[in-house]
Coordinates of C-alpha atoms in Angstrom, one line a residue:
M4 CA 0.0 0.0 0.0
T5 CA 1.4 3.4 -1.0
L6 CA 1.7 6.3 1.5
R7 CA -1.1 8.2 -0.2
K8 CA -3.4 5.2 0.2
C9 CA -2.5 4.8 3.9
L10 CA -3.2 8.5 4.6
A11 CA -6.5 8.3 2.8
V12 CA -7.5 5.2 4.8
L13 CA -6.4 6.9 8.1
L14 CA -8.4 10.0 7.2
F15 CA -11.5 8.0 6.5
V16 CA -11.2 6.2 9.9
V17 CA -10.8 9.4 11.8
L18 CA -13.7 11.1 10.1
W19 CA -15.9 8.0 10.5
S20 CA -15.0 7.8 14.2
Q21 CA -15.9 11.5 14.8
A22 CA -19.2 11.0 13.0
A23 CA -20.1 7.8 15.0
A24 CA -19.0 9.1 18.4
P25 CA -21.7 10.9 20.5
S26 CA -21.5 14.6 20.4
V27 CA -20.0 16.3 23.4
S28 CA -21.6 19.6 24.4
A29 CA -19.3 22.5 25.0
E30 CA -22.1 24.2 27.0
T31 CA -21.6 25.1 30.7
P32 CA -23.0 22.3 33.0
K33 CA -26.6 23.0 33.9
S34 CA -26.9 24.8 37.2
I35 CA -28.8 23.3 40.1
S36 CA -31.7 25.2 41.6
I37 CA -32.6 24.9 45.3
F38 CA -36.0 25.6 46.8
L39 CA -37.0 25.8 50.5
D40 CA -40.7 25.6 51.1
G41 CA -41.3 26.9 47.6
Q42 CA -38.9 29.8 47.9
Q43 CA -35.6 29.7 45.8
I44 CA -32.4 29.9 47.7
K45 CA -29.7 31.9 45.9
S46 CA -26.1 30.9 45.8
D47 CA -23.0 32.9 44.7
V48 CA -21.2 29.6 43.9
S49 CA -23.1 27.0 41.9
P50 CA -23.9 23.8 43.7
Y51 CA -22.5 20.7 42.0
I52 CA -22.8 17.0 42.0
V53 CA -20.1 14.6 43.0
P54 CA -20.9 11.8 40.5
K55 CA -19.4 8.8 42.2
A56 CA -21.0 9.6 45.5
D57 CA -24.2 11.0 43.9
T58 CA -24.0 13.9 46.3
T59 CA -24.8 17.6 45.8
L60 CA -22.4 20.0 47.5
V61 CA -23.5 23.5 48.3
P62 CA -21.8 26.6 49.7
L63 CA -22.0 26.9 53.5
R64 CA -23.7 30.2 53.0
V65 CA -26.8 28.3 51.7
I66 CA -27.0 26.5 55.1
S67 CA -26.6 29.7 57.1
E68 CA -28.6 32.3 55.1
G69 CA -30.9 29.9 53.2
L70 CA -31.9 27.5 56.0
G71 CA -31.3 29.9 58.9
A72 CA -28.9 27.6 60.8
S73 CA -25.9 28.9 62.7
V74 CA -22.6 28.0 61.2
D75 CA -18.9 28.3 62.3
W76 CA -15.9 27.5 60.1
E77 CA -12.6 26.8 61.8
Q78 CA -9.8 27.5 59.3
L79 CA -7.1 25.9 61.4
T80 CA -8.8 22.5 61.6
K81 CA -10.9 23.0 58.4
S82 CA -14.0 22.0 60.4
V83 CA -17.5 23.4 60.1
T84 CA -20.1 23.3 62.9
I85 CA -23.8 23.7 62.0
S86 CA -26.2 24.5 64.9
W87 CA -30.0 24.1 64.8
P88 CA -32.4 24.4 67.7
E89 CA -32.1 20.6 68.4
T90 CA -29.2 19.5 66.3
M91 CA -25.4 20.1 66.1
I92 CA -23.4 18.8 63.2
K93 CA -19.6 18.9 62.9
M94 CA -17.8 18.0 59.7
T95 CA -14.1 18.2 59.0
A96 CA -12.4 18.3 55.5
G97 CA -11.0 14.9 54.6
Q98 CA -13.1 13.0 57.2
T99 CA -15.6 10.4 56.0
Y100 CA -17.9 10.9 58.9
A101 CA -19.7 13.7 60.7
L102 CA -20.5 14.2 64.4
V103 CA -24.2 14.7 64.8
N104 CA -25.0 15.5 68.4
E105 CA -21.7 13.9 69.2
N106 CA -22.5 10.6 67.4
K107 CA -20.5 9.5 64.4
V108 CA -22.5 9.3 61.2
K109 CA -21.0 8.2 57.9
L110 CA -20.6 10.7 55.1
G111 CA -20.8 10.0 51.4
T112 CA -18.7 13.0 50.5
T113 CA -16.4 15.1 52.8
V114 CA -16.4 18.8 53.2
T115 CA -14.3 20.6 50.6
V116 CA -13.3 24.1 49.5
K117 CA -14.1 25.4 46.0
Q118 CA -13.5 29.0 44.7
G119 CA -12.8 30.0 48.3
R120 CA -16.2 28.7 49.5
V121 CA -16.7 25.9 52.0
M122 CA -18.9 23.3 50.3
V123 CA -21.0 20.8 52.3
P124 CA -23.3 17.9 51.4
L125 CA -26.8 19.3 51.1
R126 CA -28.9 16.2 51.5
F127 CA -27.0 15.0 54.6
V128 CA -27.2 18.4 56.3
G129 CA -30.9 18.9 55.3
E130 CA -32.0 15.6 56.5
Q131 CA -30.1 15.9 59.8
L132 CA -31.9 19.2 60.3
G133 CA -35.3 17.5 59.8
L134 CA -35.9 18.6 56.3
Q135 CA -37.5 16.5 53.5
V136 CA -35.0 16.6 50.6
N137 CA -36.2 15.7 47.0
W138 CA -34.3 15.7 43.7
N139 CA -36.1 16.6 40.5
Q140 CA -34.0 15.3 37.6
K141 CA -36.2 17.0 34.9
A142 CA -36.0 20.4 36.5
Y143 CA -32.5 19.8 37.8
S144 CA -33.5 21.1 41.2
I145 CA -33.6 20.2 44.8
T146 CA -36.7 20.9 47.0
L147 CA -36.4 21.2 50.7
L148 CA -39.6 20.9 52.9
S149 CA -39.3 21.8 56.5
N150 CA -41.3 19.4 58.7
S151 CA -41.9 22.0 61.4
L152 CA -43.8 24.3 59.0
A153 CA -44.5 21.5 56.5
L154 CA -46.0 22.5 53.3
P155 CA -48.1 19.5 52.3
V156 CA -47.2 17.8 49.0
D157 CA -50.2 16.8 46.8
P158 CA -49.4 13.2 45.7
V159 CA -51.4 13.8 42.5
E160 CA -50.1 17.2 41.5
P161 CA -46.4 17.4 42.7
V162 CA -45.0 20.7 43.7
D163 CA -43.2 22.3 40.7
P164 CA -40.2 24.1 42.2
V165 CA -39.6 25.9 38.9
A166 CA -43.0 27.5 38.8
P167 CA -43.0 31.1 40.1
S168 CA -44.5 31.8 43.4
P169 CA -48.0 33.4 43.4
P170 CA -48.0 37.1 44.1
V171 CA -48.2 38.1 47.8
D172 CA -50.7 40.6 49.0
P173 CA -48.6 43.1 51.0
T174 CA -51.7 44.2 53.0
L175 CA -51.5 43.0 56.6
P176 CA -54.6 41.1 57.9
L177 CA -56.9 43.0 60.1
P178 CA -56.8 42.2 63.8
P179 CA -60.0 40.8 65.4
V180 CA -62.8 43.2 66.5
D181 CA -62.2 44.4 70.1
S182 CA -64.4 42.3 72.3
G183 CA -64.0 44.5 75.3
N184 CA -62.1 41.8 77.2
G185 CA -58.4 41.0 77.6
N186 CA -55.3 43.1 78.2
N187 CA -53.8 46.3 76.9
G188 CA -51.8 44.8 74.0
S189 CA -48.3 43.4 74.0
S190 CA -46.4 46.6 74.1
A191 CA -46.9 47.1 77.8
G192 CA -46.6 43.3 78.6
L193 CA -44.1 40.6 78.8
R194 CA -41.0 40.7 76.6
G195 CA -39.2 37.4 76.9
T196 CA -36.4 35.3 75.4
W197 CA -35.9 31.6 75.4
V198 CA -32.4 30.6 76.6
S199 CA -31.5 27.1 75.3
T200 CA -28.9 25.1 77.2
V201 CA -29.2 21.9 75.1
Y202 CA -26.0 21.5 73.0
N203 CA -24.8 24.7 74.8
L204 CA -26.7 26.7 72.2
D205 CA -27.3 29.9 74.3
W206 CA -25.7 29.2 77.7
P207 CA -23.3 28.1 79.0
S208 CA -20.7 27.8 76.3
A209 CA -19.0 24.4 75.8
G210 CA -15.7 26.1 76.6
S211 CA -16.9 27.0 80.1
Y212 CA -17.4 23.4 81.3
G213 CA -16.6 23.1 85.0
N214 CA -15.6 26.8 85.2
K215 CA -17.9 28.6 87.6
V216 CA -16.6 32.1 87.1
R217 CA -16.8 31.9 83.3
Q218 CA -20.3 30.5 83.3
Q219 CA -21.5 33.2 85.7
D220 CA -19.8 35.9 83.7
E221 CA -21.4 34.6 80.6
F222 CA -24.9 34.6 82.1
I223 CA -24.5 38.1 83.5
K224 CA -23.4 39.4 80.1
L225 CA -26.3 37.6 78.5
L226 CA -28.8 39.1 80.9
D227 CA -27.4 42.6 80.6
E228 CA -27.6 42.4 76.8
L229 CA -31.2 41.1 76.9
Q230 CA -32.2 43.8 79.3
D231 CA -30.6 46.5 77.1
M232 CA -32.7 45.1 74.2
G233 CA -35.9 45.7 76.2
M234 CA -36.5 42.2 77.5
N235 CA -38.1 41.8 80.9
A236 CA -38.2 38.0 81.2
V237 CA -36.1 34.9 80.4
F238 CA -37.2 31.4 79.8
V239 CA -34.2 29.3 80.7
Q240 CA -34.0 25.6 79.8
V241 CA -33.3 23.8 83.1
R242 CA -34.2 20.3 82.0
P243 CA -32.7 19.7 78.5
A244 CA -33.0 15.9 78.4
A245 CA -34.2 14.3 81.6
D246 CA -31.4 16.0 83.5
A247 CA -31.0 19.1 85.6
L248 CA -29.2 22.5 85.8
Y249 CA -30.2 22.5 89.5
N250 CA -29.6 20.3 92.5
S251 CA -31.9 17.4 92.2
S252 CA -32.4 14.2 94.1
L253 CA -34.2 12.6 91.2
V254 CA -32.3 13.3 88.0
P255 CA -28.6 13.8 87.2
W256 CA -26.7 17.0 86.7
S257 CA -26.8 18.0 83.0
T258 CA -23.8 17.2 80.8
Y259 CA -24.1 20.8 79.4
L260 CA -22.6 22.2 82.7
T261 CA -19.5 20.1 83.0
G262 CA -19.3 18.0 79.9
T263 CA -20.1 14.9 82.0
S264 CA -23.6 13.6 82.8
G265 CA -24.1 13.5 86.6
K266 CA -21.0 15.5 87.4
A267 CA -21.9 18.4 89.9
P268 CA -20.7 21.9 89.3
D269 CA -19.2 23.8 92.2
Y270 CA -22.2 26.1 92.5
D271 CA -26.0 26.0 92.1
P272 CA -26.6 27.4 88.5
L273 CA -30.3 27.8 88.9
A274 CA -30.1 29.7 92.2
F275 CA -27.4 32.0 90.7
M276 CA -29.5 32.6 87.5
I277 CA -32.6 33.4 89.5
G278 CA -30.8 35.8 91.7
E279 CA -29.2 37.7 88.9
T280 CA -32.5 37.9 86.9
H281 CA -34.5 39.2 89.9
K282 CA -31.7 41.7 90.7
R283 CA -32.5 43.3 87.3
G284 CA -36.3 43.3 87.9
M285 CA -36.8 40.6 85.3
E286 CA -39.0 37.4 85.5
F287 CA -37.4 34.0 85.5
H288 CA -39.3 31.1 84.0
A289 CA -37.8 27.6 84.4
W290 CA -38.2 25.8 81.1
F291 CA -38.6 22.0 81.0
N292 CA -38.5 19.5 78.2
P293 CA -40.8 17.1 79.8
F294 CA -40.6 13.8 77.9
R295 CA -37.3 13.9 76.0
A296 CA -35.0 11.4 77.7
S297 CA -31.9 11.8 75.5
T298 CA -30.9 13.8 72.4
D299 CA -29.5 10.6 70.9
T300 CA -29.6 6.8 71.4
T301 CA -26.2 6.4 73.0
T302 CA -26.6 5.5 76.7
S303 CA -23.1 4.7 77.7
K304 CA -22.3 8.3 78.7
L305 CA -25.4 8.8 80.8
A306 CA -25.1 8.9 84.6
S307 CA -26.2 5.8 86.5
N308 CA -29.2 7.6 88.0
H309 CA -30.5 8.8 84.6
V310 CA -34.1 7.7 83.9
V311 CA -32.9 5.8 80.8
K312 CA -30.9 3.5 83.1
Q313 CA -33.1 3.6 86.1
H314 CA -36.3 2.8 84.2
P315 CA -35.5 1.4 80.7
E316 CA -39.1 0.1 80.6
W317 CA -40.3 3.7 80.4
I318 CA -38.2 4.5 77.4
V319 CA -39.2 4.6 73.7
K320 CA -36.8 5.1 70.9
S321 CA -38.2 7.2 68.1
G322 CA -35.9 8.4 65.3
D323 CA -32.6 9.2 66.7
K324 CA -33.8 10.2 70.2
L325 CA -35.1 8.6 73.3
Y326 CA -38.4 9.6 75.0
I327 CA -40.1 8.9 78.3
N328 CA -43.4 7.2 77.4
P329 CA -46.3 9.5 78.3
G330 CA -48.7 6.5 78.4
I331 CA -47.2 5.2 81.7
P332 CA -48.7 6.9 84.7
Q333 CA -45.6 6.4 86.9
A334 CA -43.4 7.9 84.3
R335 CA -45.7 11.0 84.1
Q336 CA -45.6 11.3 87.9
H337 CA -41.8 11.1 87.9
I338 CA -41.6 14.1 85.6
I339 CA -44.1 16.0 87.7
D340 CA -42.0 15.2 90.8
T341 CA -38.8 16.5 89.2
I342 CA -40.6 19.8 88.2
M343 CA -42.0 20.2 91.7
E344 CA -38.4 20.1 93.1
V345 CA -37.9 23.4 91.4
V346 CA -41.2 24.8 92.4
R347 CA -40.6 24.1 96.1
Q348 CA -36.9 24.8 96.3
Y349 CA -36.4 27.9 94.1
D350 CA -38.0 31.3 93.7
V351 CA -39.1 31.0 90.1
D352 CA -41.8 33.2 88.6
G353 CA -43.0 30.5 86.2
I354 CA -42.8 26.9 85.1
H355 CA -42.6 26.6 81.3
L356 CA -43.0 23.6 79.0
D357 CA -42.2 23.4 75.3
D358 CA -43.9 21.2 72.7
Y359 CA -41.9 18.0 73.5
F360 CA -44.8 15.7 74.2
Y361 CA -45.1 12.9 71.6
P362 CA -42.6 13.3 68.7
S363 CA -44.2 14.8 65.6
G364 CA -42.7 12.4 63.1
G365 CA -41.7 8.8 62.8
T366 CA -43.0 5.8 64.7
F367 CA -43.6 5.7 68.5
G368 CA -43.8 2.1 69.8
D369 CA -46.5 2.3 72.5
D370 CA -49.0 -0.4 71.4
V371 CA -48.3 -2.5 74.5
T372 CA -48.7 0.5 76.7
F373 CA -51.9 1.4 75.0
R374 CA -53.3 -2.0 75.9
T375 CA -51.9 -2.0 79.4
Y376 CA -52.7 1.5 80.7
N377 CA -56.1 2.2 79.2
S378 CA -58.5 2.1 82.2
N379 CA -60.8 4.5 80.4
R380 CA -61.1 2.0 77.5
I381 CA -60.4 4.7 74.9
A382 CA -60.9 3.2 71.5
K383 CA -58.4 5.2 69.4
L384 CA -54.7 5.4 70.0
A385 CA -54.6 9.1 69.1
D386 CA -57.3 9.9 71.6
W387 CA -55.6 7.9 74.2
R388 CA -52.3 9.7 73.7
R389 CA -54.1 13.1 73.9
D390 CA -55.7 11.9 77.2
N391 CA -52.3 11.0 78.6
I392 CA -51.0 14.5 77.9
N393 CA -54.2 16.1 79.2
E394 CA -53.8 14.2 82.5
F395 CA -50.2 15.2 82.8
V396 CA -50.9 18.9 82.2
Q397 CA -53.9 19.0 84.6
Q398 CA -52.0 17.2 87.4
L399 CA -48.9 19.3 87.0
G400 CA -51.0 22.5 87.1
V401 CA -52.8 21.4 90.3
S402 CA -49.4 20.5 91.9
I403 CA -47.8 23.8 91.1
H404 CA -50.7 25.9 92.2
S405 CA -51.3 23.9 95.4
A406 CA -47.6 24.4 96.4
K407 CA -47.2 28.0 95.2
P408 CA -50.3 29.7 93.8
Q409 CA -48.3 32.7 92.6
V410 CA -46.1 30.6 90.3
Q411 CA -47.3 30.9 86.7
F412 CA -47.7 27.7 84.6
G413 CA -47.4 28.0 80.9
I414 CA -46.8 26.0 77.7
S415 CA -45.4 26.8 74.3
P416 CA -47.1 24.6 71.7
F417 CA -46.6 24.3 68.0
G418 CA -48.2 27.3 66.3
V419 CA -51.0 25.5 64.5
W420 CA -53.5 23.7 66.7
R421 CA -55.4 22.1 63.7
N422 CA -56.0 23.0 60.1
K423 CA -59.5 24.1 59.1
A424 CA -59.5 21.2 56.5
M425 CA -59.3 18.7 59.5
D426 CA -61.5 20.6 61.9
A427 CA -64.0 23.4 61.0
T428 CA -62.9 25.2 64.2
G429 CA -59.2 25.1 63.3
S430 CA -57.2 27.8 61.7
D431 CA -57.3 28.6 57.9
T432 CA -53.9 27.1 57.4
K433 CA -52.3 24.2 55.5
A434 CA -49.6 23.0 57.9
G435 CA -48.3 19.5 57.5
V436 CA -47.7 19.3 61.3
T437 CA -50.2 20.3 64.0
A438 CA -50.2 20.3 67.8
Y439 CA -53.4 18.3 68.1
D440 CA -52.7 15.6 65.4
S441 CA -48.9 15.3 65.4
M442 CA -47.9 16.0 69.0
Y443 CA -51.2 15.0 70.6
A444 CA -51.4 18.3 72.4
D445 CA -55.0 19.3 73.0
V446 CA -54.2 22.9 73.8
R447 CA -57.7 24.0 73.4
T448 CA -58.8 21.9 76.3
W449 CA -56.0 23.3 78.5
I450 CA -57.1 26.8 77.7
K451 CA -60.8 26.3 78.1
K452 CA -60.4 24.5 81.4
E453 CA -57.8 27.0 82.5
W454 CA -55.3 24.3 83.5
I455 CA -52.5 26.7 82.4
D456 CA -51.9 30.4 83.2
Y457 CA -50.5 31.3 79.8
V458 CA -49.9 29.9 76.4
V459 CA -47.1 30.8 74.0
P460 CA -47.9 29.4 70.5
Q461 CA -44.7 29.3 68.3
I462 CA -45.9 31.3 65.4
Y463 CA -42.6 31.1 63.5
W464 CA -44.0 32.3 60.1
S465 CA -44.3 35.6 58.3
F466 CA -47.4 37.4 57.2
S467 CA -46.7 36.4 53.6
F468 CA -46.2 32.6 54.3
T469 CA -49.3 31.3 52.6
A470 CA -49.5 27.9 54.3
A471 CA -49.5 29.4 57.8
P472 CA -49.8 33.3 57.7
Y473 CA -48.8 35.0 60.9
G474 CA -51.9 37.3 61.2
T475 CA -54.3 34.4 60.6
L476 CA -52.7 32.4 63.5
V477 CA -52.6 35.3 66.0
N478 CA -56.2 36.0 65.4
W479 CA -57.1 32.3 65.8
W480 CA -55.2 32.0 69.1
S481 CA -56.7 35.3 70.4
D482 CA -60.1 33.8 69.8
E483 CA -59.1 30.8 71.8
V484 CA -58.1 32.7 75.0
R485 CA -60.9 35.3 74.8
G486 CA -63.2 35.0 77.8
T487 CA -60.7 32.9 79.8
D488 CA -58.0 33.9 82.4
V489 CA -55.3 32.4 80.2
K490 CA -52.8 34.9 79.0
L491 CA -51.6 34.8 75.4
Y492 CA -47.9 35.5 74.5
I493 CA -46.7 35.0 71.0
G494 CA -43.5 33.1 70.2
H495 CA -41.4 34.8 67.5
S496 CA -38.5 33.6 65.3
P497 CA -35.7 36.1 64.8
Y498 CA -33.5 33.1 63.8
K499 CA -35.3 33.2 60.4
L500 CA -34.3 36.7 59.5
G501 CA -32.1 36.7 56.5
T502 CA -33.2 33.3 55.2
S503 CA -35.0 32.8 51.9
E504 CA -38.3 31.8 53.4
A505 CA -41.1 34.2 52.4
G506 CA -41.1 37.4 54.4
W507 CA -37.9 37.2 56.3
Q508 CA -35.7 39.5 54.2
S509 CA -36.1 42.5 56.5
A510 CA -36.2 43.0 60.2
N511 CA -39.4 44.9 59.7
E512 CA -41.2 41.6 59.6
I513 CA -40.6 41.2 63.4
I514 CA -41.6 44.9 64.0
D515 CA -44.8 44.5 61.8
Q516 CA -45.7 41.4 63.9
L517 CA -45.2 43.3 67.2
T518 CA -47.3 46.2 65.8
F519 CA -50.0 43.8 64.9
N520 CA -49.9 42.2 68.4
A521 CA -50.3 45.5 70.0
Q522 CA -53.7 45.9 68.3
V523 CA -55.0 42.6 69.6
K524 CA -56.4 43.0 73.1
E525 CA -55.8 39.3 74.0
V526 CA -52.0 39.4 73.2
S527 CA -50.1 40.2 76.4
G528 CA -46.5 39.9 75.2
E529 CA -43.9 38.2 73.1
V530 CA -41.1 35.7 73.5
F531 CA -38.2 35.4 71.1
F532 CA -36.4 32.2 70.0
S533 CA -33.6 32.4 71.0
A534 CA -31.1 34.5 72.8
K535 CA -28.2 33.7 70.5
D536 CA -30.2 34.9 67.5
L537 CA -31.2 38.2 69.1
R538 CA -27.5 38.7 70.0
K539 CA -26.4 38.3 66.4
N540 CA -28.6 41.3 65.5
P541 CA -29.8 39.9 62.2
L542 CA -30.6 42.5 59.6
G543 CA -30.3 45.3 62.2
L544 CA -33.1 43.9 64.3
L545 CA -31.8 45.3 67.6
Q546 CA -31.9 48.8 66.3
A547 CA -35.4 48.3 65.0
L548 CA -36.5 46.8 68.3
S549 CA -35.0 49.6 70.3
S550 CA -36.9 52.2 68.2
Y551 CA -40.1 50.2 68.5
Y552 CA -39.9 49.7 72.3
A553 CA -39.0 53.3 72.8
L554 CA -42.3 54.4 71.3
N555 CA -44.4 51.6 72.9

């Protein structure tokens, strides 16, 4: 074969190969869109997929500004810590595992740095924070749905994350007509802040373990700052997980004081906090998580006198947490006894419970308990569960008021009691979680029978959040307390400021909410979650609060 013929054959093969091979697009890879509860989260660095791990990495800023979580990046160790009200995640570049509430959890992809941005695995972080994470291949998008404010997904007509959101009516809803009852509006009432101790979120810091002086200095500074903001009450978590930040003969000292469950500090934190709070003319409410036994399922580090070890027959595992079974009468009485230690031994202004009754998601194995402890022969499991919580609330209220009538007893339930679609007397909302149906908290009964002195619904949504509008819910709760002696305080969410959820792009959202409250006779005050978020001054909130309180 001549050289000319060889070149001709070679040229033919090359041309044929190029024609037969699939075309490779020179276009930029398609960008991934991220939506949280229908609102798009913007990112200055495009998220990208790690093919072998099938994992989407997103900038840390998406987690902080988009989801509203607190984040810290330690450059020296290349570690990121993500904090959420009930969850703490720590990931380190190069490590194939994360620490979730101090437990090792395997990672598909490690933390990395791209274009000067810290990139973290979105699905892993989202699911650990309790979000539903869904991938839409056609739209090349990720939708995140928060269980706590839960937009329901229609199984027939799936949510289209690409479709534009409907226009929002900027007009605020009208407050209810003055009934002639109630108080003088929230502006002259209680102004409180929740102080979380679980995971050392608000106080004390993890770096202060076993250091009396540092812990006391931190609390004094915290109180001074809150008072300067206009607060006149604190709701301090003294029972994070079946333990105590006070001297108890029934439950162990909390690990969040010394780093070790059951290890005593060299002072009485509760007595100190009450003294400092009253010195400033502020109210102190002792906040209890009643039925949470442990923030994870690891029991080896719990003190020997912890309820998980003392009464394993009372404990139910649900998800990644342990709970005290509300269906066992002796277990309920044990919790009441621990709360009454504080009532009798300390000069508290109030006893405060949050919404930790039954967990709102997952399975809760209490079928045997249902059969064993059902003397009233209640037919439905859901009704029996609500009856258990009702008995607990009623008995606790009687115990508190019998011992010290002046001590207030209040509860902070989830912000939606029931949706109107489920109950004609419920609120005109579309929440996927409700206090009555998900946590078995029959708050209406507690109010109507005046078992509690105050209620603080957690209305953590904006006026423009269509599934659960703020104004709609305030009006609904004001109707519930009207004609009773139960005070209504509203739970607010400054931690959402600066996130992509509808309505939280300006500090004026909080101010508009307070202004609305002041027009509703039944609203007697407000409580903010939580202290650390106020101290961060999101979007200039503190200046706006100062101006508002100066005029009201």
